[in-house]
Amino acid sequence: MKACVLERPQKYSIQDIPMPKVGADEVLVRILVSGICVNDVRDYKGSKWSYPRIGGHEYSAVIEKIGEDVPKESFKIGDKVIAYIIDDCGICYDCKHNHENICESFTKSKAYYNPNGYSGFYGFSEYAVVKARNLYVYPKATPDEEAAFSEPLACVLNSIQRSHIKMGDDVVVIGGGVMGLLHVLCAKLQGARVILSEVDAKRREFGLKLGADEVIDPLSSDPIQQVRDLTGGRGADVVENTTAIPSVAIQAIEMCAKNGIVNMFSSIHPNEPILVDAGRLHSQEITITGTQNGTVETFARAIDCISKRIIDVRPLIEKIFDYQDIEEAIEYASRSDTYKVMLRFSK
């Protein structure tokens, strides 16, 4: 089968690799469409994970072969599916307490380190093998490129659910990229007034088209004061920080109102410590939290929201490349003015 192999930073090649073997509890899927995540871009520029690497974890697929122990009433050849991509152990404390998305073992799997072969999730290849328990069937009427949004939307739904947004709340979303705009769409459905903070004028305009009620330019003047001006001096009930910049994380906390919630959605790069006014957190009962990955539940909710068009991801699809143009696609996805870039493998 063909695969887009990241041999080393800045070097992709299309290679013929062996077809994966299907275990008794596994399913062979044929990749249809695979989204390019910011983590795929980071891998391309230089990853801490092992090379050679076959990335791609935001994919839709179709079942080609079913392992002998997989319940035949659950899956059929030809079913359209998406995969839960967290390789949780099911044994550790986090897994046993319904926090499988932060399982202590998931970054120790071959998806991240494989000294004797390819690391990665295999979404950038023609076929992949997935544990049957990690598959979700989606309606065949749902376009494959939309279904491929399930993983990023699952991450955002985890963020929204942990933020406890209430009707009438003021919610600030920092960052107008794909993940930020998914937060805008979801926060609006919770009944919030949404304020988008974004440095790029075109992205601010696009955010308004997608439903943001207000937009601010954090470079034009103090973004904390701009949020306070829009909220009667209180600050935001919820702040969703989708940027990786440590100084912006500080601003997110300062934007928050009394009894508010700040969620660090994005990983921080570089992961530098920040100064926090602990006395203010105490006296104003502010909660600072973070979210990583989607959960088993939010993956299911994501495909429900997409297939029922509760969340319309179509405006966020920037461009779909043929998988053989992987380097061009990655370079395009690296630009600051693009949204979701995808690879198509088959129909």
Coordinates of C-alpha atoms in Angstrom, one line a residue:
M1 CA 0.0 0.0 0.0
K2 CA 1.0 3.6 -0.5
A3 CA 1.9 5.8 2.5
C4 CA 3.1 9.4 3.0
V5 CA 6.3 8.8 5.0
L6 CA 7.9 11.6 6.9
E7 CA 11.5 10.3 6.7
R8 CA 13.0 13.3 8.6
P9 CA 12.0 16.9 9.2
Q10 CA 11.1 18.6 5.9
K11 CA 11.3 15.4 3.9
Y12 CA 8.2 13.4 2.8
S13 CA 8.2 10.6 0.3
I14 CA 5.4 8.3 -1.1
Q15 CA 6.5 4.8 -0.3
D16 CA 5.1 1.3 -0.8
I17 CA 4.9 -0.3 2.6
P18 CA 3.4 -3.7 3.7
M19 CA -0.3 -4.0 4.2
P20 CA -1.0 -4.1 8.0
K21 CA -2.1 -7.4 9.5
V22 CA -5.5 -7.5 11.1
G23 CA -5.8 -9.0 14.6
A24 CA -8.8 -10.8 15.9
D25 CA -10.2 -7.7 17.6
E26 CA -9.2 -5.3 14.9
V27 CA -10.6 -3.9 11.7
L28 CA -8.8 -2.9 8.4
V29 CA -10.0 0.4 7.1
R30 CA -9.3 2.2 3.8
I31 CA -8.5 5.9 4.4
L32 CA -10.8 8.3 2.5
V33 CA -9.9 11.8 3.7
S34 CA -7.4 12.9 6.3
G35 CA -7.1 16.3 7.8
I36 CA -3.8 18.0 8.5
C37 CA -3.5 19.0 12.1
V38 CA -1.1 21.6 13.5
N39 CA 0.7 18.7 15.1
D40 CA 1.4 17.2 11.7
V41 CA 2.8 20.6 10.7
R42 CA 5.0 20.5 13.8
D43 CA 6.2 17.0 13.0
Y44 CA 7.1 18.2 9.5
K45 CA 9.2 21.0 10.9
G46 CA 10.9 18.8 13.6
S47 CA 9.2 16.4 15.9
K48 CA 10.2 15.0 19.3
W49 CA 8.5 11.7 18.2
S50 CA 10.4 9.0 16.3
Y51 CA 11.1 8.9 12.5
P52 CA 10.2 7.6 10.0
R53 CA 6.6 8.7 10.7
I54 CA 3.2 8.2 9.1
G55 CA 1.0 10.9 10.6
G56 CA -2.6 11.8 10.2
H57 CA -5.1 11.2 13.0
E58 CA -8.1 13.2 11.6
Y59 CA -9.4 10.8 9.1
S60 CA -12.6 9.2 7.7
A61 CA -12.4 5.7 6.4
V62 CA -14.4 2.7 5.1
I63 CA -14.2 -0.9 6.5
E64 CA -12.4 -3.4 4.3
K65 CA -11.8 -6.4 6.6
I66 CA -13.1 -7.4 10.0
G67 CA -11.2 -9.5 12.6
E68 CA -12.7 -12.8 13.6
D69 CA -13.6 -11.7 17.2
V70 CA -15.2 -8.5 16.2
P71 CA -19.0 -8.6 16.7
K72 CA -20.5 -8.9 13.2
E73 CA -23.7 -7.1 14.4
S74 CA -21.6 -4.0 15.2
F75 CA -19.6 -3.5 12.0
K76 CA -20.0 -4.5 8.4
I77 CA -17.7 -4.3 5.4
G78 CA -18.5 -1.0 3.6
D79 CA -19.4 0.9 6.8
K80 CA -18.0 4.4 6.9
V81 CA -16.1 5.0 10.2
I82 CA -14.0 7.4 12.1
A83 CA -11.5 6.3 14.8
Y84 CA -10.9 7.3 18.4
I85 CA -7.2 7.8 18.3
I86 CA -6.1 7.8 22.0
D87 CA -4.3 4.5 22.7
D88 CA -5.5 4.4 26.3
C89 CA -4.4 1.5 28.4
G90 CA -7.7 0.9 30.2
I91 CA -5.8 0.1 33.4
C92 CA -4.3 3.2 34.9
Y93 CA -6.0 5.5 37.4
D94 CA -7.1 8.0 34.8
C95 CA -8.7 5.4 32.6
K96 CA -10.5 3.9 35.5
H97 CA -11.9 7.3 36.4
N98 CA -13.3 8.2 33.0
H99 CA -10.3 10.3 32.0
E100 CA -9.0 8.0 29.3
N101 CA -8.2 11.0 27.1
I102 CA -5.2 11.8 29.5
C103 CA -4.1 8.2 30.0
E104 CA -0.5 8.2 31.2
S105 CA 0.4 5.6 28.6
F106 CA -1.0 7.0 25.3
T107 CA 2.2 8.8 24.3
K108 CA 4.3 5.7 25.0
S109 CA 2.6 3.8 22.2
K110 CA 4.0 3.1 18.7
A111 CA 1.9 6.0 17.4
Y112 CA 4.6 8.2 19.0
Y113 CA 7.8 6.0 19.5
N114 CA 8.6 3.1 17.3
P115 CA 12.4 2.3 17.2
N116 CA 11.8 -0.6 14.9
G117 CA 9.5 0.9 12.3
Y118 CA 7.1 3.6 11.5
S119 CA 5.5 5.8 14.2
G120 CA 2.2 7.6 13.7
F121 CA -1.5 7.1 13.3
Y122 CA -1.4 5.9 9.7
G123 CA -4.1 8.4 8.5
F124 CA -1.6 9.5 5.9
S125 CA -1.6 6.1 4.2
E126 CA -4.1 4.1 2.1
Y127 CA -5.0 1.6 4.9
A128 CA -4.9 1.4 8.7
V129 CA -5.7 -1.2 11.3
V130 CA -7.9 0.0 14.3
K131 CA -9.2 -1.8 17.4
A132 CA -12.9 -2.4 16.8
R133 CA -13.7 -0.8 20.1
N134 CA -12.3 2.5 18.8
L135 CA -14.5 2.8 15.8
Y136 CA -17.6 4.9 15.3
V137 CA -19.9 4.4 12.3
Y138 CA -21.2 7.5 10.6
P139 CA -24.0 7.7 8.0
K140 CA -23.0 7.1 4.4
A141 CA -24.9 10.3 3.5
T142 CA -22.3 12.4 5.5
P143 CA -19.6 13.7 3.2
D144 CA -16.2 12.1 4.1
E145 CA -14.4 15.4 4.4
E146 CA -16.9 16.5 7.0
A147 CA -16.7 13.3 8.9
A148 CA -12.9 13.8 9.0
F149 CA -13.6 16.8 11.3
S150 CA -14.7 14.4 14.1
E151 CA -11.4 14.4 16.0
P152 CA -10.9 18.1 16.1
L153 CA -14.5 18.7 17.0
A154 CA -14.3 16.0 19.7
C155 CA -11.5 18.0 21.3
V156 CA -13.5 21.2 21.2
L157 CA -16.6 19.5 22.7
N158 CA -14.5 18.3 25.6
S159 CA -13.4 21.9 26.1
I160 CA -16.9 23.3 25.9
Q161 CA -18.3 20.7 28.3
R162 CA -15.6 21.3 30.9
S163 CA -16.1 25.1 30.6
H164 CA -19.8 24.9 31.8
I165 CA -21.0 27.7 29.5
K166 CA -24.5 28.9 30.5
M167 CA -27.0 30.8 28.4
G168 CA -26.3 34.5 28.6
D169 CA -22.6 34.1 29.4
D170 CA -19.9 36.2 27.8
V171 CA -17.4 33.9 26.3
V172 CA -14.0 35.1 24.9
V173 CA -12.4 32.8 22.3
I174 CA -8.7 33.7 21.8
G175 CA -7.5 32.7 18.4
G176 CA -9.4 32.6 15.1
G177 CA -7.9 29.4 13.6
V178 CA -9.9 26.2 13.0
M179 CA -10.0 25.2 16.6
G180 CA -10.9 28.7 17.7
L181 CA -13.7 29.0 15.2
L182 CA -15.1 25.6 16.2
H183 CA -15.2 27.0 19.8
V184 CA -17.2 30.0 18.4
L185 CA -19.7 27.7 16.7
C186 CA -20.1 25.5 19.8
A187 CA -20.3 28.4 22.3
K188 CA -23.0 30.1 20.3
L189 CA -25.1 26.9 20.5
Q190 CA -24.7 27.1 24.3
G191 CA -26.5 30.4 24.3
A192 CA -23.5 32.6 24.9
R193 CA -22.4 36.0 23.6
V194 CA -19.1 35.2 21.9
I195 CA -16.2 37.6 21.7
L196 CA -13.4 36.5 19.3
S197 CA -9.9 37.9 19.9
E198 CA -7.8 37.6 16.7
V199 CA -4.9 39.6 15.3
D200 CA -5.8 39.0 11.6
A201 CA -8.5 41.3 10.2
K202 CA -9.7 38.7 7.6
R203 CA -10.1 36.1 10.3
R204 CA -12.0 38.5 12.5
E205 CA -14.4 39.2 9.6
F206 CA -14.8 35.5 9.0
G207 CA -15.4 34.9 12.7
L208 CA -18.3 37.4 12.6
K209 CA -19.8 35.5 9.6
L210 CA -19.6 32.2 11.6
G211 CA -21.5 33.7 14.5
A212 CA -19.2 35.7 16.7
D213 CA -21.0 38.6 18.3
E214 CA -18.0 40.8 18.8
V215 CA -14.4 40.8 17.6
I216 CA -11.4 42.5 19.0
D217 CA -7.8 43.1 17.7
P218 CA -5.5 42.3 20.7
L219 CA -2.7 44.3 19.0
S220 CA -4.7 47.6 18.6
S221 CA -5.0 48.2 22.3
D222 CA -5.0 46.3 25.6
P223 CA -7.1 43.2 24.9
I224 CA -8.0 42.9 28.6
Q225 CA -9.5 46.4 28.7
Q226 CA -11.3 45.7 25.4
V227 CA -13.0 42.7 27.0
R228 CA -13.9 44.7 30.1
D229 CA -15.3 47.5 28.0
L230 CA -17.6 45.0 26.2
T231 CA -18.7 43.3 29.5
G232 CA -19.5 46.3 31.7
G233 CA -16.2 46.1 33.4
R234 CA -16.7 42.5 34.6
G235 CA -14.6 40.4 32.2
A236 CA -15.7 37.2 30.5
D237 CA -17.5 34.4 32.3
V238 CA -15.5 31.9 30.2
V239 CA -12.2 32.3 28.3
E240 CA -11.2 29.7 25.8
N241 CA -7.5 30.1 24.9
T242 CA -6.7 28.3 21.7
T243 CA -3.3 29.8 21.2
A244 CA 0.1 28.4 22.1
I245 CA 1.7 31.6 23.4
P246 CA 2.6 31.9 27.1
S247 CA 2.0 35.6 27.3
V248 CA -1.5 35.1 25.8
A249 CA -2.2 32.6 28.6
I250 CA -1.6 35.3 31.1
Q251 CA -4.0 37.6 29.2
A252 CA -6.6 34.9 29.2
I253 CA -6.6 34.8 33.0
E254 CA -6.7 38.6 33.3
M255 CA -9.7 38.7 31.0
C256 CA -11.8 36.4 33.3
A257 CA -14.6 37.7 35.5
K258 CA -15.2 36.8 39.1
N259 CA -16.4 33.2 39.4
G260 CA -15.3 32.6 35.8
I261 CA -13.5 29.8 34.1
V262 CA -10.3 30.0 31.9
N263 CA -9.6 26.9 29.8
M264 CA -6.2 26.4 28.3
F265 CA -7.3 24.4 25.2
S266 CA -4.0 24.6 23.3
S267 CA -0.7 23.1 24.3
I268 CA 1.8 25.9 25.0
H269 CA 5.0 26.4 22.9
P270 CA 7.4 27.0 24.3
N271 CA 6.0 25.7 27.6
E272 CA 7.3 28.4 29.8
P273 CA 5.9 29.0 33.3
I274 CA 3.7 32.0 33.7
L275 CA 3.1 34.3 36.7
V276 CA -0.5 34.0 38.2
D277 CA -2.0 36.3 40.8
A278 CA -3.0 33.5 43.2
G279 CA -4.7 35.9 45.6
R280 CA -7.1 37.0 42.8
L281 CA -7.9 33.4 42.0
H282 CA -8.7 32.9 45.7
S283 CA -10.7 36.1 46.4
Q284 CA -12.6 36.0 43.0
E285 CA -13.2 32.2 42.9
I286 CA -11.7 31.9 39.4
T287 CA -11.1 28.5 37.9
I288 CA -8.2 27.7 35.6
T289 CA -8.3 24.4 33.8
G290 CA -7.1 22.7 30.7
T291 CA -8.4 20.2 28.2
Q292 CA -6.5 17.7 26.1
N293 CA -7.8 15.4 23.3
G294 CA -11.4 14.3 22.9
T295 CA -13.0 11.6 25.1
V296 CA -14.8 8.5 24.1
E297 CA -18.0 10.4 24.6
T298 CA -17.1 13.6 22.8
F299 CA -16.0 11.6 19.7
A300 CA -19.5 10.1 19.6
R301 CA -21.0 13.5 20.1
A302 CA -18.8 15.0 17.4
I303 CA -19.9 12.6 14.7
D304 CA -23.5 13.1 15.8
C305 CA -23.2 16.9 15.5
I306 CA -21.5 16.7 12.1
S307 CA -23.8 14.1 10.6
K308 CA -26.9 15.9 11.8
R309 CA -25.4 19.3 10.7
I310 CA -25.8 20.7 14.2
I311 CA -22.3 21.9 13.6
D312 CA -21.6 22.9 10.0
V313 CA -17.8 22.4 9.4
R314 CA -18.0 23.1 5.7
P315 CA -16.9 26.7 5.9
L316 CA -13.7 25.6 7.6
I317 CA -12.5 23.4 4.8
E318 CA -9.8 25.4 3.0
K319 CA -8.5 22.9 0.4
I320 CA -8.3 19.2 -0.3
F321 CA -5.1 17.9 -1.9
D322 CA -4.3 14.5 -3.5
Y323 CA -2.2 12.6 -1.0
Q324 CA 0.7 12.4 -3.4
D325 CA 1.0 16.2 -3.0
I326 CA 1.7 15.8 0.7
E327 CA 4.6 18.3 0.9
E328 CA 2.7 21.0 -1.0
A329 CA -0.3 20.3 1.3
I330 CA 1.7 20.6 4.5
E331 CA 3.4 23.8 3.3
Y332 CA -0.1 25.2 2.5
A333 CA -1.4 24.2 5.9
S334 CA 1.6 25.9 7.5
R335 CA 0.4 29.3 6.3
S336 CA -1.2 31.6 8.8
D337 CA -4.0 32.5 6.5
T338 CA -5.5 29.0 5.9
Y339 CA -8.0 26.9 7.7
K340 CA -8.4 23.1 7.4
V341 CA -6.3 21.5 4.7
M342 CA -7.0 17.9 3.9
L343 CA -5.6 14.9 1.9
R344 CA -7.8 12.7 -0.2
F345 CA -6.8 9.1 -0.6
S346 CA -9.9 7.5 -2.2
K347 CA -13.7 7.8 -2.6

